Every structure is written in C-alpha cells, then in structure tokens.
Coordinates of C-alpha atoms and ligand atoms in Angstrom, one line a residue:
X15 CA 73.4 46.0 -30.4
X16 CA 72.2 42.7 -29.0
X17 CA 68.8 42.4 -27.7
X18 CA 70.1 41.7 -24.3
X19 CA 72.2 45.0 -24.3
X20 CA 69.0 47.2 -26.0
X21 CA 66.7 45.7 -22.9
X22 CA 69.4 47.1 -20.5
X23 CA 69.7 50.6 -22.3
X24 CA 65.9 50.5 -22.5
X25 CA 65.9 49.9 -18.1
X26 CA 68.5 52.3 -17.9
X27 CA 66.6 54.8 -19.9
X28 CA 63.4 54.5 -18.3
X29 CA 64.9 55.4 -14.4
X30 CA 67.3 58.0 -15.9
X31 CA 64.8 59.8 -17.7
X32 CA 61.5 59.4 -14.8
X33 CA 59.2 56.9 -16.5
X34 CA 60.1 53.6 -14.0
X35 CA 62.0 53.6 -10.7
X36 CA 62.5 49.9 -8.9
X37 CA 60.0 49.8 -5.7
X38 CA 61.5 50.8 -2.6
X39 CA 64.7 51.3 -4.5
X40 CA 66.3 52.9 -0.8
X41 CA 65.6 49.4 0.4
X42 CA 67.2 47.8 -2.4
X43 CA 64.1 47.4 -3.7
X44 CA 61.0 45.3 -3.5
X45 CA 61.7 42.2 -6.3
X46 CA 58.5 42.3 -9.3
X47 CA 57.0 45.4 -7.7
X48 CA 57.8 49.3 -9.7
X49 CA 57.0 52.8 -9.7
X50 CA 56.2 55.0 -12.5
X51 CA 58.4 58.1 -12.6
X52 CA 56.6 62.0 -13.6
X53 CA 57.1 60.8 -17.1
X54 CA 56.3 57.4 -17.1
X55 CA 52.6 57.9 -15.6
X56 CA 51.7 60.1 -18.5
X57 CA 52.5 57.9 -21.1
X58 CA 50.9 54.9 -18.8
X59 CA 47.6 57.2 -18.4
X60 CA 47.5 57.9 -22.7
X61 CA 48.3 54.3 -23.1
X62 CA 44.6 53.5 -21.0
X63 CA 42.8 56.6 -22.5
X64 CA 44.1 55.7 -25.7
X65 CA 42.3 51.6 -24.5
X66 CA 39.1 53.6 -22.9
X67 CA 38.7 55.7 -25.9
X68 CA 38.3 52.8 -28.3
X69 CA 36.2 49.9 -25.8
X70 CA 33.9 52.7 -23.9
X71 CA 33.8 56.0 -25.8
X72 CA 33.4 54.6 -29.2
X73 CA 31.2 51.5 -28.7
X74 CA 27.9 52.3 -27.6
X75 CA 26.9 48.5 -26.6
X76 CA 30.3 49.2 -24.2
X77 CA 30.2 50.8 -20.6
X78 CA 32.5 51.5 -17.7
X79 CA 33.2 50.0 -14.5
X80 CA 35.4 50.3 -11.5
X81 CA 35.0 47.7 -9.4
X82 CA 36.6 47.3 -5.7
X83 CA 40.1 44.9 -5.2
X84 CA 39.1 43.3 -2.6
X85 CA 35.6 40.1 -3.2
X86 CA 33.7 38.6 -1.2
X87 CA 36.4 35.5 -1.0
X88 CA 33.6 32.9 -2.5
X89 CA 33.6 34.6 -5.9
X90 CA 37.6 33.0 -6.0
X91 CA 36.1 29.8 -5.6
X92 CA 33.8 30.1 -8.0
X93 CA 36.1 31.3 -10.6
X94 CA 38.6 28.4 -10.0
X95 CA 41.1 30.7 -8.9
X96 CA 41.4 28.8 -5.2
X97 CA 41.7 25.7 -6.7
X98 CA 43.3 26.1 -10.4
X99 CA 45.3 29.4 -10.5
X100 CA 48.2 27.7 -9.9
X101 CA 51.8 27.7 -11.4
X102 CA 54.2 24.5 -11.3
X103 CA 56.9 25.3 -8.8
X104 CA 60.1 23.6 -9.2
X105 CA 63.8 24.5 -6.9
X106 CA 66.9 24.0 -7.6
X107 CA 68.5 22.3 -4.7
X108 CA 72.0 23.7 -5.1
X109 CA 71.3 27.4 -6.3
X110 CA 68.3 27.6 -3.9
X111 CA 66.5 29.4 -6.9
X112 CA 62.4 29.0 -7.8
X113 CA 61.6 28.2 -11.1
X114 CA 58.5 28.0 -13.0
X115 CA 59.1 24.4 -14.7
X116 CA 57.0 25.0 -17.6
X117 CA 58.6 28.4 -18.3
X118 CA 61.7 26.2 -18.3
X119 CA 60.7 24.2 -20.8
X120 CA 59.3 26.9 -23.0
X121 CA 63.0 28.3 -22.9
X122 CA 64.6 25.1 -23.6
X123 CA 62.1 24.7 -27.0
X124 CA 62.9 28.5 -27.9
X125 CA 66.6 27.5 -27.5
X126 CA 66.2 24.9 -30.4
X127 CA 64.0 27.4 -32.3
X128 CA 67.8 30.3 -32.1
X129 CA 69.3 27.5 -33.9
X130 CA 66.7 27.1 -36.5
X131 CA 66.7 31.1 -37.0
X132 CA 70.6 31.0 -37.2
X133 CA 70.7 28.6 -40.0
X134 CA 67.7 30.7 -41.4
X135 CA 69.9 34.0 -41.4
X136 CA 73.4 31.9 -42.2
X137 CA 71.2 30.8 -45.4
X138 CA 70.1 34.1 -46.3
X139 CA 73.5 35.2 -46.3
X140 CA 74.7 32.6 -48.4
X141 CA 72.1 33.0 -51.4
X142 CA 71.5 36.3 -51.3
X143 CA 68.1 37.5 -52.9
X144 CA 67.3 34.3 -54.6
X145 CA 66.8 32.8 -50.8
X146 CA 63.5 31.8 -50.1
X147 CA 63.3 31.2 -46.3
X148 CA 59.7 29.0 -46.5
X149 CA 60.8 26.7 -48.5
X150 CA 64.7 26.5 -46.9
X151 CA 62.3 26.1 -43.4
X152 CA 60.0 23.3 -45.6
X153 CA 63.1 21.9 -47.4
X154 CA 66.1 21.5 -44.8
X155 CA 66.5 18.3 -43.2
X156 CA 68.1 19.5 -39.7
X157 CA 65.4 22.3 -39.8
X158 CA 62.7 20.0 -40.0
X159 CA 64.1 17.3 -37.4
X160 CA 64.6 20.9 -35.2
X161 CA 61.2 22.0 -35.7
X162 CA 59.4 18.0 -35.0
X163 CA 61.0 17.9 -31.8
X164 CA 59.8 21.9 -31.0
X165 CA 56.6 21.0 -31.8
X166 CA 56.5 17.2 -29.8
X167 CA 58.0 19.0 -26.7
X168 CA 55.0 21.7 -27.0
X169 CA 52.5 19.4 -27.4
X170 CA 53.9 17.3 -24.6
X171 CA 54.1 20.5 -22.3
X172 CA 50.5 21.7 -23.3
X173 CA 49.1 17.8 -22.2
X174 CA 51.0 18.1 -19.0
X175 CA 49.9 21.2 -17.9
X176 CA 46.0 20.8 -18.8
X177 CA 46.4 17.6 -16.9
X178 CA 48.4 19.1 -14.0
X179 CA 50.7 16.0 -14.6
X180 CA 53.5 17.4 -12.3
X181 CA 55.5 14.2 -12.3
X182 CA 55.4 14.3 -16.0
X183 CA 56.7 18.1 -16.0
X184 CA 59.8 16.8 -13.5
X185 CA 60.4 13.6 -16.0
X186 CA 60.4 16.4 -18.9
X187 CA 63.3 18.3 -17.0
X188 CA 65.7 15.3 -16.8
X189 CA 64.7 14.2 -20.5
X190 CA 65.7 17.2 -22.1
X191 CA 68.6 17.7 -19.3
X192 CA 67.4 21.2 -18.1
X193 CA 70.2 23.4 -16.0
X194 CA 70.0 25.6 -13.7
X195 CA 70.9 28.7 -15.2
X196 CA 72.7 30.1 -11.7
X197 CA 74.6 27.1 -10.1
X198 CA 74.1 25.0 -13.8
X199 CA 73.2 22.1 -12.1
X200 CA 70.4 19.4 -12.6
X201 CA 69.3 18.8 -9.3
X202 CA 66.1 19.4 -8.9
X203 CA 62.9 19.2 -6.6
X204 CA 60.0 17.4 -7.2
X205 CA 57.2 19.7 -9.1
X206 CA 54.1 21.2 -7.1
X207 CA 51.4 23.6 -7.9
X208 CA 51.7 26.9 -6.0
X209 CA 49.0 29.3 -6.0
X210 CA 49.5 32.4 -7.3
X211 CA 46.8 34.5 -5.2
X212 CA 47.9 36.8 -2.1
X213 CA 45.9 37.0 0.8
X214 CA 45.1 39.0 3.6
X215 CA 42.7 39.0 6.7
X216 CA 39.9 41.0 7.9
X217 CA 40.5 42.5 10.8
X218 CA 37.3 41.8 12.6
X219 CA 37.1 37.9 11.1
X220 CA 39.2 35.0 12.4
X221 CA 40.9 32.4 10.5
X222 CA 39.2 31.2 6.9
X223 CA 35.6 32.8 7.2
X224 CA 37.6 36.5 7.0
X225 CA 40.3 35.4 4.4
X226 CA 40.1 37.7 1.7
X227 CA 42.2 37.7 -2.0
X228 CA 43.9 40.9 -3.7
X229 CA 42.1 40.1 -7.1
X230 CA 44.3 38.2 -9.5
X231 CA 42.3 39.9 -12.2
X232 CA 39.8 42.4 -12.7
X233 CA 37.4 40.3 -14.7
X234 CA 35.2 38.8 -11.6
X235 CA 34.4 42.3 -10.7
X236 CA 32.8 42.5 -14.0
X237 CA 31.1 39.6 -14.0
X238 CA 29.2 39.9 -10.6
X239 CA 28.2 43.1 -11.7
X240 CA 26.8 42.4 -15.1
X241 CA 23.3 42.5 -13.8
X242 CA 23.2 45.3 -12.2
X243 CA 25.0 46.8 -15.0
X244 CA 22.6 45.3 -17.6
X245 CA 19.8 46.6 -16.0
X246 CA 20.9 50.0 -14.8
X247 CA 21.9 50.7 -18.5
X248 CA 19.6 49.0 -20.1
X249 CA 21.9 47.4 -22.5
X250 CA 20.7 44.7 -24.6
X251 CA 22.8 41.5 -25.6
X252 CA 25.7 41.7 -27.0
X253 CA 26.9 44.5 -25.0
X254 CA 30.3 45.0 -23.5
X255 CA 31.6 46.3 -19.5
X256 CA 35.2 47.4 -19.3
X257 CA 37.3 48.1 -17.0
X258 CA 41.0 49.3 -15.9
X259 CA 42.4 48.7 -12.4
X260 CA 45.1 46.8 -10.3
X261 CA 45.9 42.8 -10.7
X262 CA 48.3 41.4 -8.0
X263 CA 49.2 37.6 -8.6
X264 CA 52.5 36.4 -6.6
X265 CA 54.7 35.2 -9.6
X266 CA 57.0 32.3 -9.4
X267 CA 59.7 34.0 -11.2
X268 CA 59.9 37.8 -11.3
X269 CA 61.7 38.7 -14.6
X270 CA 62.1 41.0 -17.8
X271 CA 61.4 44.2 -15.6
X272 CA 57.8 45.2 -15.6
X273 CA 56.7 42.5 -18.2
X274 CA 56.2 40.2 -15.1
X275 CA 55.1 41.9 -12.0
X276 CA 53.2 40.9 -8.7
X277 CA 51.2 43.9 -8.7
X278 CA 50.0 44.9 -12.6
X279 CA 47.2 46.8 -14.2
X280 CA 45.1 45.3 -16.6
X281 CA 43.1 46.3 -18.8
X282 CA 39.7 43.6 -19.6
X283 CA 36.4 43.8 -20.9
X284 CA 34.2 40.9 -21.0
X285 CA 31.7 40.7 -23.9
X286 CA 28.0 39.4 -22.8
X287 CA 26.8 37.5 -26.0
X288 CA 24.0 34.9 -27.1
X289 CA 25.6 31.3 -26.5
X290 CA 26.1 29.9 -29.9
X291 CA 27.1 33.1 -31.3
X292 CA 31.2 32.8 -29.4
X293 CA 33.2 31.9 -32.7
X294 CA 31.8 35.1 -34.4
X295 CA 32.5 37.5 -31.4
X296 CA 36.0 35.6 -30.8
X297 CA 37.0 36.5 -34.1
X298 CA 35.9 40.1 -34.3
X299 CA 37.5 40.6 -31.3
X300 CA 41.1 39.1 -32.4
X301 CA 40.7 41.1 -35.3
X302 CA 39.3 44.2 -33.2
X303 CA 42.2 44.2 -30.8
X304 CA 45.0 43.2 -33.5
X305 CA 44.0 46.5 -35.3
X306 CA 44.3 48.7 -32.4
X307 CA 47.6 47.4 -31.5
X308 CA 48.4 48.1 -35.5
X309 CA 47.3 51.7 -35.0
X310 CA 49.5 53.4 -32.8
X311 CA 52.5 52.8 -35.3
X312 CA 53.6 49.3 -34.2
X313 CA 54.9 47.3 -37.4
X314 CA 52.8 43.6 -38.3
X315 CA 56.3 41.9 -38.0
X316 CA 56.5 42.7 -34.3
X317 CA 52.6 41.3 -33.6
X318 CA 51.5 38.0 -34.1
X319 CA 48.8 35.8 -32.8
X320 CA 49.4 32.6 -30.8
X321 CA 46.6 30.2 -29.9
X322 CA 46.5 28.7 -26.8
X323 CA 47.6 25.0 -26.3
X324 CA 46.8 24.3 -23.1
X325 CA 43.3 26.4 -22.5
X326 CA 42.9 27.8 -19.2
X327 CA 40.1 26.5 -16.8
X328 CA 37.1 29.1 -18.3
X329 CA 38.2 29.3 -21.7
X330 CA 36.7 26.9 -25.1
X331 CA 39.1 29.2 -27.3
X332 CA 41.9 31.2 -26.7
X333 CA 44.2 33.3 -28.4
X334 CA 47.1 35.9 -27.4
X335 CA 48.6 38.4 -29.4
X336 CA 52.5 38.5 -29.0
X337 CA 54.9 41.3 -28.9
X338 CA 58.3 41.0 -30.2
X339 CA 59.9 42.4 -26.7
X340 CA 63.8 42.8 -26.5
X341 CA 63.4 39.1 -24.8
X342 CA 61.6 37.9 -27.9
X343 CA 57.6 37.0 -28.9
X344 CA 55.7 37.5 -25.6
X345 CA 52.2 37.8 -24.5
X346 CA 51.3 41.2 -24.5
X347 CA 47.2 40.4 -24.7
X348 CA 44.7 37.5 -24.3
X349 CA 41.6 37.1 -26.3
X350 CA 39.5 34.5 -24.6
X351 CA 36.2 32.8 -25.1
X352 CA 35.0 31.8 -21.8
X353 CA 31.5 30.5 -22.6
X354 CA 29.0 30.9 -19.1
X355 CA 31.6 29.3 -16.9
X356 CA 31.8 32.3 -14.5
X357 CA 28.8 33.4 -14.8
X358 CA 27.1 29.7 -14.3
X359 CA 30.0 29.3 -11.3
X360 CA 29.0 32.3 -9.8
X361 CA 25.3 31.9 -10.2
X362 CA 25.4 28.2 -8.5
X363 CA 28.0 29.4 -5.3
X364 CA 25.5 32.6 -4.8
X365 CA 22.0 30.8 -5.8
X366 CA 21.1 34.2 -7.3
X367 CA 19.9 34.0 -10.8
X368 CA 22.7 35.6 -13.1
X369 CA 20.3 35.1 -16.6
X370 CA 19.7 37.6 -19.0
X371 CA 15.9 37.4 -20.1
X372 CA 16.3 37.9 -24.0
X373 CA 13.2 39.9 -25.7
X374 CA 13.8 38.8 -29.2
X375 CA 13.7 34.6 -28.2
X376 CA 11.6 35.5 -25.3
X377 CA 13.8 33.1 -23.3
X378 CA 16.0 33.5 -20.1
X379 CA 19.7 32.1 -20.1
X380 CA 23.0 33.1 -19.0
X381 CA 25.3 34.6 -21.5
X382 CA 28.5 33.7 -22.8
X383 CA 31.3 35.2 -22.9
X384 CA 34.3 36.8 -24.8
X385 CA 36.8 38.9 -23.1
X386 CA 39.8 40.6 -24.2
X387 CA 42.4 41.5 -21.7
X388 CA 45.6 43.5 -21.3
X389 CA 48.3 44.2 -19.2
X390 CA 48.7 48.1 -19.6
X391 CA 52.4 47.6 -18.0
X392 CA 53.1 44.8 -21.0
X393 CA 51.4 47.4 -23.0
X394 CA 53.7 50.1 -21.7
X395 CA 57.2 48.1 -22.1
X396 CA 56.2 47.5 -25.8
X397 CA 55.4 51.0 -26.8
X398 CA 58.8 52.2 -25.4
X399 CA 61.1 49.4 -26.2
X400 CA 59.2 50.0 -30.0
X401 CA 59.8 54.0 -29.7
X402 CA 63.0 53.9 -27.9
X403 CA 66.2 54.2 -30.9
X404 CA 69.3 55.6 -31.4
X405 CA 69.9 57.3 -34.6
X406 CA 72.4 59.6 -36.3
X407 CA 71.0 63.0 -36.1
X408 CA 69.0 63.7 -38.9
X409 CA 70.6 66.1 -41.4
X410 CA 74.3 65.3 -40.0
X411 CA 77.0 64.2 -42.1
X412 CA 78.7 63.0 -39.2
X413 CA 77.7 58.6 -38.0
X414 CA 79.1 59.8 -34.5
X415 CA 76.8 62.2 -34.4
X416 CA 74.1 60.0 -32.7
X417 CA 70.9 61.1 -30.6
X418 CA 68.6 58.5 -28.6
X419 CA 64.9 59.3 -29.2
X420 CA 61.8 58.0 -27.9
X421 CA 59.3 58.2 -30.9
X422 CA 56.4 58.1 -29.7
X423 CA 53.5 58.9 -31.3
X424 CA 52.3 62.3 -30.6
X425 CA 48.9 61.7 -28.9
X426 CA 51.0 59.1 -26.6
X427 CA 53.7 61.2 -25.7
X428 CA 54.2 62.6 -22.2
X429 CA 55.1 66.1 -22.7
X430 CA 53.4 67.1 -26.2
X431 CA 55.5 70.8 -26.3
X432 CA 58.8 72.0 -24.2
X433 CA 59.0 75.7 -24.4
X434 CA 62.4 76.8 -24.6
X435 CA 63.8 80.2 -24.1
X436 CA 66.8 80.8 -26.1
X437 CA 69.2 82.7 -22.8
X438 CA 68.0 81.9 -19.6
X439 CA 69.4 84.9 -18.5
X440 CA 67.8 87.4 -20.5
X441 CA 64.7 88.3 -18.4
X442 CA 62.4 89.5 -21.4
X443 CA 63.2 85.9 -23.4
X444 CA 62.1 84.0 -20.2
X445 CA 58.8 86.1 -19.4
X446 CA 57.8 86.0 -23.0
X447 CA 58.5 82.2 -23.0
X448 CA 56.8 81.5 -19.9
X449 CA 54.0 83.7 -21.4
X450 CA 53.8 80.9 -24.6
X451 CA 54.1 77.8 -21.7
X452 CA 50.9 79.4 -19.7
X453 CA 48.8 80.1 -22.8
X454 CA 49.8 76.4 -24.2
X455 CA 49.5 74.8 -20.6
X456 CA 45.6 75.0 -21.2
X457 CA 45.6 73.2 -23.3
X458 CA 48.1 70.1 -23.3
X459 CA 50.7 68.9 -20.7
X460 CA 53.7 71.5 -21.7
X461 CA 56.8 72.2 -20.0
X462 CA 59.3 74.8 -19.9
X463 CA 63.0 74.7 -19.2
X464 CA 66.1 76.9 -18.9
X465 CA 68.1 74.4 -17.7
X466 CA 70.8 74.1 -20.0
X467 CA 71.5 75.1 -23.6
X468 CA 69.1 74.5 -26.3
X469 CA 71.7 71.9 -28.0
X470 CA 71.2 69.7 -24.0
X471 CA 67.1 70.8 -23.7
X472 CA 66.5 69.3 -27.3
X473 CA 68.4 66.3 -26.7
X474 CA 66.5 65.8 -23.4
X475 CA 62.8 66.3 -25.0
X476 CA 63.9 63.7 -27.4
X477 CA 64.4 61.3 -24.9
X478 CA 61.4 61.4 -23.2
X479 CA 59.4 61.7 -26.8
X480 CA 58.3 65.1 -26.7
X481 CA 56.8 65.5 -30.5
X482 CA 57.2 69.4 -30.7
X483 CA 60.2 72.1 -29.1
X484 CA 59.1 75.9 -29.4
X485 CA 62.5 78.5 -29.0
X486 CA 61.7 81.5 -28.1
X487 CA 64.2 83.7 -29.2
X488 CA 64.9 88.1 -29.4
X489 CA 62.6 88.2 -32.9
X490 CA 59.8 86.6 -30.7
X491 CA 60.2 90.1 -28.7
X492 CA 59.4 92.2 -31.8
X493 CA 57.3 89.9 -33.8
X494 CA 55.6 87.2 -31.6
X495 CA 56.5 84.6 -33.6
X496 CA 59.0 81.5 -32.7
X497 CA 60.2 79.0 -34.5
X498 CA 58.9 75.1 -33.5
X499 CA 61.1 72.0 -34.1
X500 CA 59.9 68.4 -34.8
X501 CA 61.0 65.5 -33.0
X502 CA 61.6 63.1 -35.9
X503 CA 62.6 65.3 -38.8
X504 CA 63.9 68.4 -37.1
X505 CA 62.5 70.4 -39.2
X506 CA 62.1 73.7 -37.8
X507 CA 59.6 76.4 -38.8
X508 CA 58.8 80.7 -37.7
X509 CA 55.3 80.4 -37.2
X510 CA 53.4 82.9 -35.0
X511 CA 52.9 82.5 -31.1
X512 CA 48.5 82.6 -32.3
X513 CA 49.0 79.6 -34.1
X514 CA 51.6 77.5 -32.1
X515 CA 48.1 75.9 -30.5
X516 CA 46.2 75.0 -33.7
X517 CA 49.4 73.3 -35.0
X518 CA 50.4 71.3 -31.8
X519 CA 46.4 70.2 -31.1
X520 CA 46.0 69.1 -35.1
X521 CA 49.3 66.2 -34.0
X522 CA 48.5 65.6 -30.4
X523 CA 44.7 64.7 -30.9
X524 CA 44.5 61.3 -29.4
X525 CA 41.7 61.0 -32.7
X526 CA 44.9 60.9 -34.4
X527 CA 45.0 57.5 -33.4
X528 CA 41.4 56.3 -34.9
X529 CA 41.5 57.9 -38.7
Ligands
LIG625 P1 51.5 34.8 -18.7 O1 51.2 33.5 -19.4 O2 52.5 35.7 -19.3 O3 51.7 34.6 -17.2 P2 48.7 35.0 -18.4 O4 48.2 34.2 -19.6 O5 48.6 34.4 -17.1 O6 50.1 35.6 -18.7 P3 46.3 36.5 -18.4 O7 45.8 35.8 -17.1 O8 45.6 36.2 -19.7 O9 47.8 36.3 -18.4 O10 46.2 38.1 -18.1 C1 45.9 39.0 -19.1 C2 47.0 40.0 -19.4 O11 47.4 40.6 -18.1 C3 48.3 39.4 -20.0 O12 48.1 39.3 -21.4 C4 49.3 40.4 -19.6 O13 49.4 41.5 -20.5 C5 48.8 40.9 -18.2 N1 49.6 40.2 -17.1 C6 49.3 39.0 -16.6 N2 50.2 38.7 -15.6 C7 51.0 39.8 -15.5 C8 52.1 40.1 -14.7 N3 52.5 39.3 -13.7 N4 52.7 41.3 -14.8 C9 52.3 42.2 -15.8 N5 51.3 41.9 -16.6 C10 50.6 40.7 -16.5

C-alpha cells in the first residue's frame, strides 16, 4: 500500500473505531481543530502518564505544574512571541489558497530527495546483496549533484528565515518555479510574516491594555513560576518543572490530520541548570528523550535526530527528533537549549529578580535553560500509524485471510481485557461473564460485549489494540476457568477466573515500559 493510501486507512480507522472525530463534524467541521473519541482519550491519557511517569515520578530533581492558558499579555512580549512567532505567509492569487512559503520550499527539496531514494532502491534492485547504498549515495554523480543542490537550497532557506528575508523567500519560489499544488499556477503574493498567536479580550478592559493570548506553548507558564516553584520545593539547581496542557497557535496551513492543529497539547519541561553547564544537559536530554521514544516498541529506523538550521529566537542549540509518519520524517519532539533568554526577558519586563542564589558558588544568577518538548497529539499519530497493520491472521493458511490490528503495547492500550461471553443468549454465560468484567473492572479499564459473535468481537478488540480477550464459555459454569486469547499471537490458554488478574496486571503494568 502507498503511504498516502495507509494515512487514509489510518484517518479512516481512527473515526470508525472512536479514537478521533473531525471538530464539529455536523457543521462540516472546524478545519485543524479534533476530538478524541471513547477510545482515543485512553490511549491519549497512557501516552501522558506514560511522559509523567518518566519526567515527574521517576526524577526526583523533577516536579509538576499546571499552569493557567491565559498570561498576563506582557509575558508574550517578553518571550518574543508578539514580535517573532511568526510564520511567512504567501497566497496564491488564482487558487485563493494560504501557504506557508518555507514549508513550500521544504517540499520542493524533499521532492529532489524521492528522486535520490528512487535511484537508491532502483540500485538496490539491480545489485542485489552486493549493493552498498553509502557508497552508491558517495559514489553516483547525479546523486551527488541531487544532494548539493538539497543541501544549497536548505542552507539558503535556513539564512532566510533567521533573517526574516521575506523578499528572499518570494525570489526562492520563482527560482526553483514552485506551483500551486490546487490551481498549479505560479502566481504568487508577495511574502509577509503572520503571527501565529490568537487573541481574545477581557471583558472588563478596552482595546490593547485587556488583550490577552491563548498560550502558544506551555513553557512561559513554567518559567514565571520557577521561583515560586524553587522555593516552595526547595529544589536545588539542576532541577526540572513539567508540565502537560493545551497549546493553541493559528497555523498557516492545517494538514496531515492531527500532526498540525490550532489547538494541541504539549508536553514540555524546562530544565533550570548552572550557565556553562548547557552542552552537558542538552545532550543527556537528546539521549534521555531518544530512549523513551525507543521504549515503547518504536523501531531506531523510524527515529532520527535533526538539528536545527535556522534556531528559533530563545534557542543557542536545537535539536528535534523525527518520526517517520505516513507523510514522511517529521518533527515529533524538540530538544532546545534556550540559555537565560526567558528568564532574563521576563526578569527585565517585570523588574522582579528571577535569580537563583546558588549555595555551593555562593553566587546569585539566573539559570539557563534546557527544555524538551512534545506534542502528545504528534505523539499520538505516531504510536497508532506505528501500531496500526494489516496482517494475515496468524496461524491461517489462507493470504486472504487478513485482520487489521492495532498493536499497541499493552500498558498503552485503551481497553487492556474484553470479556466475552460465548452465547449472548444464554443467561448463566452472561451473569458469569459479567461477574469476571466487575471483578477485573477494579482493576484495569475492561469491557464486556455480546454484541456479535466471538469471530466479529475479536476482530473488533483487535482493532482498537486490546492486548488480552477472555471467553467465557459452559466449562466456566462447572469449573471457573476461561480460556484468554492474545492479541498478537492468538495464542489461547484455560486458565482459572483467580488468576485472570495476576496474568493481565504482569502485561499491562505501565513499568513494563521502564525495565
Ligand atoms: P513545526 O516546525 O512542526 O511547526 P515547531 O518547531 O513550531 O513545530 P515547537 O514550537 O518546538 O514546534 O513545539 C514543540 C512540539 O509541539 C512540537 O515538536 C510538536 O510535537 C508540537 N506541536 C507544535 N505545533 C503543533 C501543532 N500545530 N499541532 C500539533 N502539535 C504541535
């Protein structure tokens, strides 16, 4: 299947199954803005336990914080965000459509970077096992002419944008003879920044004194908090505040589902360290955050890092980690170093000290600062487009005997148990199976059904990633025991209903995730 038709099956999946519905679908929907369906918010919540497990529960120089969405509006100043958080808006006059004109660039170079995989893969073909790509990629004249101009164009993009040379961005767009991708024409407008913050009003405030900013991230909450924090924990540096909350930023272009929404959830936590000591925390954190990515079963070919090349306002280092979506390598998280920018912005706008007095140097200064930062929607579309495959059903003979399953891992998965009665109409199998849901429902989120036979139920917990099924069928009556089926081998076993709960928690354990 081609990635463009897995991304669709993947949508399709998500609404048919309850994990995302389009906002205010009746309405035709509201365009970057989505719902998560019964199913979805589960795995959405054990994505950020999963996040608030490893920063806050298992760091003890790492607390907790949920700060409000709405700032006093000077902190935006401060931050830049009023005058930098800006995107390069382009039109294009014929199709009437918005564009972001570096994010047409950056699909124009990974246009010529297709052509370099083709040849790669038509190569590989051609030699068979004695291929080796790096030195085809080193070796290959067209490659390397291919890959020169990627890496001129990037380099070219990168000055522009750190210059916010928005002439230069236009003259970039009639270079490399950029189309439209709707009316395929070249006609464009002139480039200008547009700000990506929304803004409201007090109610009780008139014009710009009661302007106020749904936060375009969650990190300034943090930082004009970190004294109070600091001092109500008694932390020492380096210590760590996290937190997990609502982003809203009014995106240029609203594509790829929920990889690029204008209201998000991210999850940040800014790092509070000695200045001097940045490269050393920057690089435990890359390796940190690469690690937990790694450890909920996502493979090292679909992660990568990419540094920065144009470095936001705050940052003296920057680094994402991709995710190899159905759309390609994408941002999924940013590892930032943003030395005392915000915290020397905000202590200059306020004139309120923000320094840290530091008992070992017996000196005062403000910290620096390294912050990792996640979007747990991004985080969310990556786990299921991962999980999300279509396979022959184990054990069959038969290649048109195919199943879709979401494989999740366990201590992820929204439902961890269905409880299944074998007849729906046989009054003792349902009481004794509800019986096995109300003991289990203690203890993790289980569901029972009747709904259909057991052939239908099964195929149904696969899709939504349910690790474990439990029949109950007429031995259960004289014995107690049922037989449990796994997701991913379908192995089924008669164990007895007293242990059903040891087996399922030993799986589920979200400390699965950490040994
Ligand atoms: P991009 O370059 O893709 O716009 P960004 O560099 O602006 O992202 P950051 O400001 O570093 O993103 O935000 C941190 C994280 O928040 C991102 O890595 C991403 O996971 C998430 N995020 C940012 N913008 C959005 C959005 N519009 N929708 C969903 N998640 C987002």
């Amino acid at each position: 299947m081609s990635q463009q038709a897995d991304f669709k099956k993947l949508i399709a999946h998500c609404k048919e199954y309850g994990f995302i519905y389009q906002s205010s679908e009746v309405y035709d929907g509201l365009s970057a803005v989505y719902d998560y369906g019964p199913y979805g918010v589960e795995l959405k919540n054990n994505l950020k336990s999963y996040w608030w497990k490893s920063m806050v529960q298992m760091n003890d120089n790492i607390v907790g914080l949920d700060s409000a969405i709405f700032m006093h509006p000077k902190t935006w100043k401060a931050s830049g965000h009023v005058d930098a958080f800006n995107d390069p808006l382009v039109d294009n006059k014929d199709s009437k459509k918005r564009y972001r004109a570096d994010v047409l660039i950056e699909d124009y170079m990974a246009k010529i970077e297709a052509k370099i995989n083709k040849d790669v893969v038509k190569a590989k073909k051609r030699f068979g096992d004695a291929f080796d790509e790096k030195q085809f990629r080193e070796t290959n004249g067209r490659i390397i002419e291919r890959q020169k101009n990627i890496d001129a164009i990037a380099a070219r993009l990168a000055k522009a944008m750190t210059d916010g040379d928005m002439a230069d961005l236009k003259a970039q767009l009639e270079e490399y003879g950029i189309a439209c991708e709707v009316s395929g024409s070249k006609n464009w407008t002139e480039v200008r920044q547009f700000n990506l913050m929304f803004s409201t009003q007090l109610g009780n405030i008139a014009g710009e004194e009661g302007k106020l900013y749904l936060r375009p991230e969650t990190a300034q909450g943090i930082f004009v908090n970190y004294l109070n924090v600091q001092k109500s924990t008694r932390q020492k540096l380096p210590f760590g505040i996290a937190q997990i909350g609502k982003a809203f930023r009014n995106e240029i272009t609203a594509r790829q589902f929920i990889f690029r929404m204008r209201e998000f959830e991210q999850m940040e936590m800014q790092f509070f360290i000695r200045p001097g000591t940045q490269k050393e925390w920057y690089a435990h954190w890359k390796e940190s955050r690469m690690n937990w990515h790694k450890a909920i079963g996502h493979p090292e070919t679909k992660l990568r890092f990419h540094d920065h090349d144009n470095l936001a306002h705050y940052a003296d280092a920057a680094v994402d980690i991709q995710f190899d979506f159905p759309f390609g390598f994408k941002e999924l998280e940013g590892i930032h170093s943003r030395t005392d920018f915000d915290l020397g912005a905000h202590q200059e706008l306020s004139g309120k000290k923000l320094q840290y007095f530091d008992p070992e140097l017996n000196e005062n200064y403000v910290p620096y600062v390294v912050e990792t930062s996640i979007g747990a929607d991004r985080m969310f579309l990556a786990t299921m487009s991962h999980a999300l495959i279509e396979e022959q059903v184990p054990g069959s003979d038969d290649p048109n005997n195919k199943r879709d399953v979401l494989k999740l891992h366990p201590a992820l998965a929204p439902i961890k148990c269905a409880i299944l009665p074998l007849k729906k109409n046989d009054e003792r199998l349902v009481a004794k199976a509800k019986d096995v849901y109300k003991k289990l429902s203690l203890s993790f989120n289980v569901q029972y059904d009747d709904t259909g036979s057991i052939g239908k139920l099964y195929r149904r917990q696969d899709a939504i990633g349910t690790p474990f099924c439990v029949t109950v069928d007429f031995e259960a009556l004289d014995d107690d025991t049922v037989t449990i089926r796994e997701r991913d081998t379908l192995n089924q076993e008669r164990v007895s209903i007293d242990k059903l709960e040891g087996i399922i928690r030993d799986k589920v354990d979200m400390k699965q995730l950490f040994v």
